[in-house]
Short mmCIF file of C-alpha atoms in Angstrom, two decimals:
data_model
loop_
_atom_site.label_atom_id
_atom_site.label_comp_id
_atom_site.label_asym_id
_atom_site.label_seq_id
_atom_site.Cartn_x
_atom_site.Cartn_y
_atom_site.Cartn_z
CA UNK A 21 16.03 16.39 -39.95
CA UNK A 22 13.88 13.40 -39.15
CA UNK A 23 10.48 13.32 -37.52
CA UNK A 24 10.49 14.31 -33.86
CA UNK A 25 8.55 11.90 -31.69
CA UNK A 26 7.47 13.26 -28.33
CA UNK A 27 5.84 11.62 -25.35
CA UNK A 28 5.28 12.18 -21.65
CA UNK A 29 7.46 10.04 -19.44
CA UNK A 30 7.91 9.28 -15.73
CA UNK A 31 11.01 7.78 -14.10
CA UNK A 32 11.37 4.17 -15.21
CA UNK A 33 9.17 4.50 -18.30
CA UNK A 34 10.35 2.67 -21.40
CA UNK A 35 10.99 5.36 -24.03
CA UNK A 36 12.12 3.31 -26.97
CA UNK A 37 13.79 0.03 -27.91
CA UNK A 38 16.76 -0.10 -30.22
CA UNK A 39 20.15 1.35 -30.97
CA UNK A 40 19.70 4.98 -29.98
CA UNK A 41 22.20 7.49 -28.67
CA UNK A 42 21.25 8.91 -25.27
CA UNK A 43 21.62 12.69 -24.98
CA UNK A 44 20.25 13.31 -21.49
CA UNK A 45 18.14 12.02 -18.59
CA UNK A 46 17.76 8.48 -19.86
CA UNK A 47 19.57 5.20 -19.30
CA UNK A 48 19.90 1.87 -21.00
CA UNK A 49 19.37 -1.73 -19.93
CA UNK A 50 20.38 -3.97 -22.83
CA UNK A 51 18.43 -2.75 -25.82
CA UNK A 52 15.82 -0.79 -23.88
CA UNK A 53 16.03 2.91 -23.05
CA UNK A 54 14.26 4.17 -19.95
CA UNK A 55 13.56 7.67 -18.65
CA UNK A 56 15.13 8.94 -15.42
CA UNK A 57 12.91 11.99 -14.91
CA UNK A 58 9.42 13.36 -15.18
CA UNK A 59 9.31 15.15 -18.52
CA UNK A 60 8.95 15.08 -22.25
CA UNK A 61 10.91 12.46 -24.19
CA UNK A 62 12.11 13.42 -27.64
CA UNK A 63 13.23 10.83 -30.19
CA UNK A 64 14.99 12.17 -33.29
CA UNK A 65 17.47 10.69 -35.79
CA UNK A 66 18.59 7.86 -33.57
CA UNK A 67 18.93 10.14 -30.56
CA UNK A 68 16.92 10.17 -27.35
CA UNK A 69 16.60 12.87 -24.73
CA UNK A 70 14.23 13.73 -21.91
CA UNK A 71 13.44 17.38 -21.25
CA UNK A 72 12.79 17.47 -17.50
CA UNK A 73 9.94 19.41 -15.88
CA UNK A 74 11.62 19.70 -12.49
CA UNK A 75 15.15 19.57 -11.24
CA UNK A 76 18.17 21.41 -9.91
CA UNK A 77 20.65 23.44 -11.96
CA UNK A 78 23.75 21.53 -13.07
CA UNK A 79 26.67 23.88 -13.87
CA UNK A 80 28.07 23.77 -17.40
CA UNK A 81 31.17 25.50 -18.73
CA UNK A 82 30.44 28.83 -20.52
CA UNK A 83 27.01 29.24 -18.92
CA UNK A 84 26.03 32.75 -17.87
CA UNK A 85 24.85 32.53 -14.27
CA UNK A 86 23.71 35.01 -11.64
CA UNK A 87 25.03 34.45 -8.17
CA UNK A 88 25.02 35.93 -4.70
CA UNK A 89 28.27 36.40 -2.80
CA UNK A 90 27.96 34.38 0.39
CA UNK A 91 31.50 34.47 1.75
CA UNK A 92 35.07 35.49 1.04
CA UNK A 93 38.43 34.02 1.90
CA UNK A 94 41.86 35.66 1.42
CA UNK A 95 42.07 34.50 -2.20
CA UNK A 96 38.52 33.98 -3.45
CA UNK A 97 34.83 34.70 -3.02
CA UNK A 98 32.26 31.96 -2.51
CA UNK A 99 29.16 32.42 -4.65
CA UNK A 100 25.74 30.81 -4.31
CA UNK A 101 24.69 29.97 -7.87
CA UNK A 102 21.43 28.18 -7.03
CA UNK A 103 22.98 24.77 -7.60
CA UNK A 104 24.07 21.86 -5.43
CA UNK A 105 27.64 23.15 -5.56
CA UNK A 106 28.86 26.54 -4.39
CA UNK A 107 30.97 28.31 -6.99
CA UNK A 108 34.17 30.22 -6.29
CA UNK A 109 35.44 33.39 -7.91
CA UNK A 110 39.22 33.75 -7.63
CA UNK A 111 40.36 37.22 -6.54
CA UNK A 112 43.01 37.19 -9.29
CA UNK A 113 40.22 37.27 -11.82
CA UNK A 114 39.04 40.62 -10.45
CA UNK A 115 42.25 42.35 -9.36
CA UNK A 116 44.48 41.02 -12.15
CA UNK A 117 47.72 39.10 -12.06
CA UNK A 118 49.29 41.45 -9.55
CA UNK A 119 46.76 40.51 -6.91
CA UNK A 120 48.27 40.55 -3.45
CA UNK A 121 46.10 39.61 -0.50
CA UNK A 122 48.09 42.00 1.73
CA UNK A 123 47.33 45.01 -0.46
CA UNK A 124 43.93 44.31 -1.97
CA UNK A 125 40.80 44.11 0.11
CA UNK A 126 38.23 41.72 -1.37
CA UNK A 127 35.29 43.46 0.28
CA UNK A 128 36.04 46.68 -1.63
CA UNK A 129 35.00 44.96 -4.84
CA UNK A 130 32.19 42.59 -3.80
CA UNK A 131 30.51 42.43 -0.40
CA UNK A 132 28.54 39.55 1.06
CA UNK A 133 25.04 39.75 -0.38
CA UNK A 134 26.06 41.36 -3.67
CA UNK A 135 24.49 40.01 -6.84
CA UNK A 136 26.86 39.27 -9.70
CA UNK A 137 26.61 38.08 -13.28
CA UNK A 138 29.38 35.62 -14.08
CA UNK A 139 30.45 32.96 -16.52
CA UNK A 140 31.48 29.45 -15.54
CA UNK A 141 35.11 28.89 -16.54
CA UNK A 142 35.58 25.33 -15.43
CA UNK A 143 33.57 22.65 -13.77
CA UNK A 144 34.51 19.08 -13.06
CA UNK A 145 32.50 16.67 -10.97
CA UNK A 146 35.23 16.46 -8.38
CA UNK A 147 35.72 20.19 -7.99
CA UNK A 148 33.51 23.20 -7.34
CA UNK A 149 32.73 25.36 -10.39
CA UNK A 150 35.03 28.34 -11.02
CA UNK A 151 33.61 31.66 -12.20
CA UNK A 152 34.91 34.70 -14.06
CA UNK A 153 33.53 38.24 -14.15
CA UNK A 154 35.82 39.52 -16.90
CA UNK A 155 33.74 40.01 -20.03
CA UNK A 156 31.06 42.33 -21.35
CA UNK A 157 27.99 42.55 -19.15
CA UNK A 158 29.57 40.57 -16.31
CA UNK A 159 30.18 41.84 -12.79
CA UNK A 160 28.10 43.38 -10.05
CA UNK A 161 24.42 44.01 -10.76
CA UNK A 162 22.67 46.99 -9.20
CA UNK A 163 19.41 48.92 -9.63
CA UNK A 164 16.95 46.28 -10.62
CA UNK A 165 14.86 43.34 -9.47
CA UNK A 166 15.85 39.71 -9.05
CA UNK A 167 13.36 37.04 -10.06
CA UNK A 168 13.80 33.34 -9.39
CA UNK A 169 12.36 30.73 -11.74
CA UNK A 170 12.88 27.00 -12.04
CA UNK A 171 16.21 26.35 -13.86
CA UNK A 172 14.59 23.84 -16.23
CA UNK A 173 12.26 26.58 -17.53
CA UNK A 174 15.11 28.92 -18.53
CA UNK A 175 15.33 27.72 -22.19
CA UNK A 176 11.66 28.63 -22.67
CA UNK A 177 12.18 32.12 -21.22
CA UNK A 178 15.06 32.73 -23.62
CA UNK A 179 13.21 31.23 -26.59
CA UNK A 180 14.65 30.36 -29.99
CA UNK A 181 17.72 32.58 -30.45
CA UNK A 182 16.50 34.82 -27.64
CA UNK A 183 13.11 35.53 -29.25
CA UNK A 184 11.07 35.25 -26.05
CA UNK A 185 13.31 37.44 -23.90
CA UNK A 186 13.62 40.03 -26.70
CA UNK A 187 9.85 40.21 -26.98
CA UNK A 188 9.48 40.86 -23.24
CA UNK A 189 12.28 43.44 -23.35
CA UNK A 190 10.64 45.27 -26.25
CA UNK A 191 7.18 45.32 -24.69
CA UNK A 192 8.31 46.48 -21.25
CA UNK A 193 11.33 48.65 -22.04
CA UNK A 194 13.38 46.62 -19.58
CA UNK A 195 16.63 44.76 -19.89
CA UNK A 196 16.61 41.09 -18.86
CA UNK A 197 19.76 39.32 -17.73
CA UNK A 198 18.88 35.64 -17.65
CA UNK A 199 21.15 33.27 -15.78
CA UNK A 200 21.05 29.63 -16.83
CA UNK A 201 20.66 28.81 -13.14
CA UNK A 202 17.14 30.25 -12.94
CA UNK A 203 17.98 33.70 -11.59
CA UNK A 204 16.75 36.57 -13.74
CA UNK A 205 17.70 40.22 -13.28
CA UNK A 206 15.32 42.89 -14.56
CA UNK A 207 16.51 46.45 -15.08
CA UNK A 208 14.49 49.41 -16.40
CA UNK A 209 11.59 51.75 -15.59
CA UNK A 210 9.51 50.72 -12.53
CA UNK A 211 6.24 50.06 -14.42
CA UNK A 212 8.18 48.03 -16.96
CA UNK A 213 9.78 45.95 -14.20
CA UNK A 214 6.41 45.05 -12.69
CA UNK A 215 5.10 44.01 -16.10
CA UNK A 216 8.26 42.09 -16.98
CA UNK A 217 8.18 40.12 -13.71
CA UNK A 218 4.56 39.16 -14.38
CA UNK A 219 5.51 38.06 -17.89
CA UNK A 220 8.44 35.98 -16.60
CA UNK A 221 6.21 34.24 -14.05
CA UNK A 222 3.66 33.65 -16.81
CA UNK A 223 6.30 31.96 -18.98
CA UNK A 224 7.35 29.79 -16.04
CA UNK A 225 3.78 28.65 -15.37
CA UNK A 226 2.95 28.02 -19.02
CA UNK A 227 6.36 26.69 -20.10
CA UNK A 228 5.11 23.24 -21.05
CA UNK A 229 2.17 24.44 -23.18
CA UNK A 230 2.28 24.89 -26.94
CA UNK A 231 1.56 28.28 -28.49
CA UNK A 232 3.43 29.99 -25.67
CA UNK A 233 4.81 32.80 -27.85
CA UNK A 234 1.30 33.80 -28.95
CA UNK A 235 -0.01 33.65 -25.38
CA UNK A 236 2.80 35.86 -24.14
CA UNK A 237 2.15 38.35 -26.94
CA UNK A 238 -1.49 38.62 -25.90
CA UNK A 239 -0.45 38.82 -22.26
CA UNK A 240 1.94 41.72 -22.93
CA UNK A 241 -0.60 43.57 -25.10
CA UNK A 242 -3.25 43.21 -22.41
CA UNK A 243 -1.07 45.20 -20.02
CA UNK A 244 -0.18 42.26 -17.79
CA UNK B 6 -10.02 -12.44 19.77
CA UNK B 7 -12.77 -12.99 17.23
CA UNK B 8 -12.27 -14.17 13.71
CA UNK B 9 -10.39 -11.92 11.33
CA UNK B 10 -11.97 -13.49 8.25
CA UNK B 11 -15.67 -14.47 8.16
CA UNK B 12 -17.32 -17.44 6.44
CA UNK B 13 -17.75 -15.51 3.19
CA UNK B 14 -14.05 -14.71 3.06
CA UNK B 15 -14.51 -11.06 4.06
CA UNK B 16 -11.88 -9.42 6.23
CA UNK B 17 -12.48 -7.13 9.23
CA UNK B 18 -12.88 -4.09 6.98
CA UNK B 19 -14.97 -5.92 4.39
CA UNK B 20 -12.21 -6.52 1.84
CA UNK B 21 -11.50 -9.72 -0.07
CA UNK B 22 -8.11 -11.42 0.33
CA UNK B 23 -6.59 -9.67 -2.70
CA UNK B 24 -8.04 -6.20 -2.26
CA UNK B 25 -6.10 -3.05 -1.36
CA UNK B 26 -7.28 -0.36 0.99
CA UNK B 27 -8.27 2.95 -0.67
CA UNK B 28 -5.17 4.93 -1.71
CA UNK B 29 -4.82 8.59 -2.64
CA UNK B 30 -1.57 10.35 -3.57
CA UNK B 31 -0.97 14.05 -4.01
CA UNK B 32 2.20 15.56 -5.46
CA UNK B 33 3.88 18.84 -4.53
CA UNK B 34 2.06 19.65 -1.30
CA UNK B 35 4.89 21.56 0.42
CA UNK B 36 6.17 24.85 -0.97
CA UNK B 37 9.54 25.03 0.80
CA UNK B 38 10.68 21.52 -0.07
CA UNK B 39 12.39 20.67 -3.36
CA UNK B 40 9.93 17.84 -3.78
CA UNK B 41 7.01 16.54 -1.73
CA UNK B 42 4.11 14.14 -1.69
CA UNK B 43 1.18 13.19 0.54
CA UNK B 44 -0.32 9.74 0.70
CA UNK B 45 -3.43 8.29 2.29
CA UNK B 46 -3.21 4.52 2.31
CA UNK B 47 -6.09 3.13 4.34
CA UNK B 48 -5.69 4.83 7.71
CA UNK B 49 -2.14 5.96 6.99
CA UNK B 50 -1.63 9.66 6.39
CA UNK B 51 1.96 10.43 5.49
CA UNK B 52 3.76 13.54 4.26
CA UNK B 53 7.14 13.20 2.56
CA UNK B 54 9.53 16.09 1.91
CA UNK B 55 12.73 15.96 -0.14
CA UNK B 56 15.54 18.46 0.29
CA UNK B 57 18.50 18.32 -2.04
CA UNK B 58 20.77 17.56 -3.67
CA UNK B 59 22.65 20.07 -1.53
CA UNK B 60 26.04 20.44 0.08
CA UNK B 61 26.70 17.87 2.76
CA UNK B 62 26.87 19.03 6.36
CA UNK B 63 28.75 17.82 8.33
CA UNK B 64 31.35 17.76 5.56
CA UNK B 65 33.07 14.53 6.64
CA UNK B 66 29.98 12.56 5.72
CA UNK B 67 30.28 13.52 2.05
CA UNK B 68 31.42 10.86 -0.41
CA UNK B 69 33.79 11.87 -3.22
CA UNK B 70 32.06 9.89 -5.95
CA UNK B 71 28.35 10.04 -5.16
CA UNK B 72 25.63 11.63 -3.11
CA UNK B 73 24.57 10.32 0.27
CA UNK B 74 20.93 9.58 0.92
CA UNK B 75 19.64 10.40 4.39
CA UNK B 76 16.28 9.19 5.44
CA UNK B 77 14.16 9.95 8.48
CA UNK B 78 10.99 8.01 9.13
CA UNK B 79 9.14 9.58 12.01
CA UNK B 80 5.77 9.08 13.60
CA UNK B 81 4.05 12.13 15.05
CA UNK B 82 3.17 11.85 18.75
CA UNK B 83 -0.52 12.07 17.83
CA UNK B 84 -0.32 9.49 15.04
CA UNK B 85 -1.15 6.49 17.22
CA UNK B 86 -3.99 5.62 19.59
CA UNK B 87 -1.83 6.30 22.61
CA UNK B 88 0.66 9.17 22.60
CA UNK B 89 3.99 8.14 21.13
CA UNK B 90 7.07 9.87 22.58
CA UNK B 91 8.41 12.19 19.88
CA UNK B 92 12.04 11.05 19.95
CA UNK B 93 12.99 8.41 17.36
CA UNK B 94 12.32 4.97 18.77
CA UNK B 95 14.32 1.83 18.02
CA UNK B 96 11.66 0.87 15.47
CA UNK B 97 11.75 4.23 13.70
CA UNK B 98 15.54 4.18 13.43
CA UNK B 99 15.39 0.72 11.87
CA UNK B 100 12.63 1.73 9.46
CA UNK B 101 14.62 4.79 8.42
CA UNK B 102 17.46 2.46 7.49
CA UNK B 103 15.39 -0.06 5.56
CA UNK B 104 13.51 2.68 3.70
CA UNK B 105 16.83 4.30 2.77
CA UNK B 106 18.08 0.98 1.46
CA UNK B 107 14.85 0.47 -0.46
CA UNK B 108 15.18 3.84 -2.20
CA UNK B 109 18.96 3.85 -2.79
CA UNK B 110 19.03 1.37 -5.72
CA UNK B 111 16.56 3.52 -7.66
CA UNK B 112 18.37 6.84 -7.35
CA UNK B 113 21.27 7.84 -9.60
CA UNK B 114 23.41 8.98 -6.69
CA UNK B 115 26.58 9.06 -8.86
CA UNK B 116 25.25 12.16 -10.65
CA UNK B 117 25.69 14.35 -7.58
CA UNK B 118 29.10 13.68 -5.99
CA UNK B 119 29.78 15.17 -2.55
CA UNK B 120 26.16 16.18 -2.00
CA UNK B 121 23.35 14.96 0.23
CA UNK B 122 19.70 14.20 -0.44
CA UNK B 123 17.42 14.31 2.59
CA UNK B 124 14.16 12.39 2.74
CA UNK B 125 11.77 13.23 5.58
CA UNK B 126 8.86 10.86 6.07
CA UNK B 127 6.35 12.12 8.62
CA UNK B 128 3.55 9.79 9.64
CA UNK B 129 0.60 11.95 10.74
CA UNK B 130 -1.79 9.06 11.30
CA UNK B 131 -0.71 5.46 11.40
CA UNK B 132 -2.26 2.19 10.30
CA UNK B 133 -0.69 -1.08 9.19
CA UNK B 134 1.85 -1.01 6.38
CA UNK B 135 3.20 2.47 6.93
CA UNK B 136 6.70 1.61 5.68
CA UNK B 137 5.30 0.58 2.32
CA UNK B 138 3.18 3.71 2.08
CA UNK B 139 6.18 5.79 3.11
CA UNK B 140 8.33 4.29 0.34
CA UNK B 141 5.56 4.79 -2.23
CA UNK B 142 5.18 8.46 -1.28
CA UNK B 143 8.94 9.04 -1.01
CA UNK B 144 9.61 7.87 -4.55
CA UNK B 145 6.85 10.14 -5.87
CA UNK B 146 8.37 13.04 -3.92
CA UNK B 147 11.83 12.23 -5.34
CA UNK B 148 10.39 12.34 -8.86
CA UNK B 149 8.77 15.67 -7.94
CA UNK B 150 12.17 17.00 -6.84
CA UNK B 151 13.57 16.16 -10.29
CA UNK B 152 16.12 13.73 -8.94
CA UNK B 153 17.15 11.20 -11.61
CA UNK B 154 15.79 7.74 -10.82
CA UNK B 155 15.94 4.41 -12.58
CA UNK B 156 12.37 3.71 -11.63
CA UNK B 157 9.69 4.61 -9.12
CA UNK B 158 9.70 2.43 -6.00
CA UNK B 159 6.44 0.98 -4.70
CA UNK B 160 5.89 -0.60 -1.31
CA UNK B 161 3.10 -2.94 -0.26
CA UNK B 162 2.69 -5.77 2.22
CA UNK B 163 1.11 -9.19 2.18
CA UNK B 164 0.64 -11.53 5.12
CA UNK B 165 -1.14 -14.44 6.73
CA UNK B 166 -4.33 -13.90 8.68
CA UNK B 167 -6.49 -16.73 10.05
CA UNK B 168 -4.44 -19.19 8.02
CA UNK B 169 -5.09 -17.36 4.76
CA UNK B 170 -2.69 -15.32 2.63
CA UNK B 171 -4.02 -11.76 2.27
CA UNK B 172 -2.90 -8.51 0.67
CA UNK B 173 -2.25 -5.14 2.33
CA UNK B 174 -2.68 -5.80 6.06
CA UNK B 175 -4.30 -3.16 8.22
CA UNK B 176 -3.28 -2.41 11.80
CA UNK B 177 -5.46 -5.10 13.41
CA UNK B 178 -4.45 -7.82 10.93
CA UNK B 179 -0.82 -6.83 11.39
CA UNK B 180 -1.02 -7.20 15.17
CA UNK B 181 -3.28 -10.26 15.41
CA UNK B 182 -2.26 -12.03 12.21
CA UNK B 183 0.31 -14.79 11.85
CA UNK B 184 2.75 -13.19 9.42
CA UNK B 185 3.57 -9.90 7.70
CA UNK B 186 5.67 -9.59 4.53
CA UNK B 187 6.48 -6.01 3.44
CA UNK B 188 7.84 -5.79 -0.10
CA UNK B 189 9.10 -2.88 -2.20
CA UNK B 190 9.78 -3.22 -5.91
CA UNK B 191 10.86 -1.24 -8.95
CA UNK B 192 7.97 -2.33 -11.18
CA UNK B 193 9.25 -1.33 -14.62
CA UNK B 194 12.60 -3.04 -14.33
CA UNK B 195 11.32 -5.83 -12.12
CA UNK B 196 13.61 -5.67 -9.11
CA UNK B 197 12.90 -6.09 -5.40
CA UNK B 198 14.44 -3.43 -3.15
CA UNK B 199 12.91 -4.37 0.19
CA UNK B 200 11.83 -7.72 1.54
CA UNK B 201 11.16 -8.34 5.21
CA UNK B 202 9.21 -10.98 7.07
CA UNK B 203 7.69 -11.00 10.51
CA UNK B 204 6.08 -14.25 11.70
CA UNK B 205 6.09 -17.68 10.17
CA UNK B 206 5.27 -18.84 6.63
CA UNK B 207 5.98 -22.08 4.84
CA UNK B 208 7.95 -21.84 1.59
CA UNK B 209 4.78 -22.26 -0.47
CA UNK B 210 2.95 -19.64 1.58
CA UNK B 211 5.90 -17.30 1.24
CA UNK B 212 5.89 -17.63 -2.55
CA UNK B 213 2.15 -17.03 -2.66
CA UNK B 214 2.42 -14.00 -0.37
CA UNK B 215 5.31 -12.53 -2.38
CA UNK B 216 3.38 -12.86 -5.64
CA UNK B 217 0.34 -11.27 -4.03
CA UNK B 218 2.42 -8.37 -2.66
CA UNK B 219 4.03 -7.76 -6.06
CA UNK B 220 0.60 -7.75 -7.66
CA UNK B 221 -0.50 -5.14 -5.08
CA UNK B 222 2.62 -3.05 -5.76
CA UNK B 223 1.79 -2.95 -9.45
CA UNK B 224 -1.72 -1.68 -8.68
CA UNK B 225 -0.29 1.04 -6.43
CA UNK B 226 2.22 1.93 -9.16
CA UNK B 227 -0.71 2.90 -11.38
CA UNK B 228 -1.99 5.24 -8.66
CA UNK B 229 1.49 6.78 -8.37
CA UNK B 230 1.59 7.35 -12.11
CA UNK B 231 -1.85 8.92 -12.17
CA UNK B 232 -0.84 11.34 -9.38
CA UNK B 233 2.28 12.45 -11.30
CA UNK B 234 0.37 12.69 -14.59
CA UNK B 235 -2.31 14.88 -13.01
CA UNK B 236 0.27 17.20 -11.51
CA UNK B 237 2.63 17.54 -14.47
CA UNK B 238 0.69 16.88 -17.63
CA UNK B 239 -2.76 17.98 -16.45
CA UNK B 240 -4.41 14.81 -17.75
CA UNK B 241 -4.81 11.21 -16.74
CA UNK B 242 -2.48 8.71 -18.36
CA UNK B 243 -5.22 7.12 -20.50
CA UNK B 244 -6.33 10.50 -21.90
CA UNK B 245 -2.82 11.49 -22.96
CA UNK B 246 -2.49 8.53 -25.32
#
């Protein structure tokens, strides 16, 4: 593990010159690597990436996302996953292989406006992302609160190996379901929910600062 | 018409030939937009809002391999000395097009196939050089929306007034002067994205005016950077180094 070099960058800023591999949010002209977003550039071991401070959610395969059912057709639901593409959930995925649009009624499972937790099965640039709800913890979400945060702040809310979200869960007695798309579902006792929402908003506001874990600890101890 | 430049080389508002009007940029002024910016450039007061990337409506306008950029430059009825009818005029439709074409080369539209990015430029108070100020604010707002860009775009004009090449024309100089040359550039990678000319310039004058306008753009670029630094990193650029 080499030394990590960090610096603030704006679109068009020269990050580094040389033969580096670009991981994300940067581009190359000849030998020079420039940033494409407002954020923090990280240079490690011949690799360059920019961690953005603002931006939409881009679907990735295997991401856990929370979505709201916005429509249904005979064979699939359309789900708003807080991205620039609408996702679709095939009815076969819910009713099984024997799904028959004449027998099964899609609205009996999910209605318009329902909140679901789902995984992204496939996503190509030319096609809308496809979801699945088969798996532990996936499906309709009820009895809780939905919080929206900026999708680029999600990694900070989860923390290293889930440390941040576990800490909030422990302190508030709530369960957090964090979608990579910036939608967070909080389930638990009412006082805990209020505290957890405040903590989530706090993480979002302070996401770019160092010593965030300590600050959150103090915040949770102080009763929110 | 009196003289636009006095014996000491001062212009109608007291500036020298190579001086800009005062400029102030603010980032993230609108809550509902995905990205926004406000600019005061001399007498110009312009708000820019960005919505997108989002699904394209109407659907037939969508392109299979990249996003479409839609731009609306609009002057409020109260933005001018005499009331301006609110419907888009011929001039506003043209400016919407040239501003779109000035911003397009900077944006990585290929990253968002089939989507649309909307840019709304509202002029609340107008002065000379509002297209340049609109472009400057729009690129800051696009950065605020987190849309990937090759570079910020900066707009500024130069022109000829009383036989002299001057930077950043105000309304009076624009109307009474001999020529106006709006320019927009991507300063870091050194490319021109907009170049128009109204009036007459010799080739030498044109070269001089273009250099002056690019110099002005680079100064405005620093103001853009400061505005984004203040908003996102909480410091000025010099302090962070």
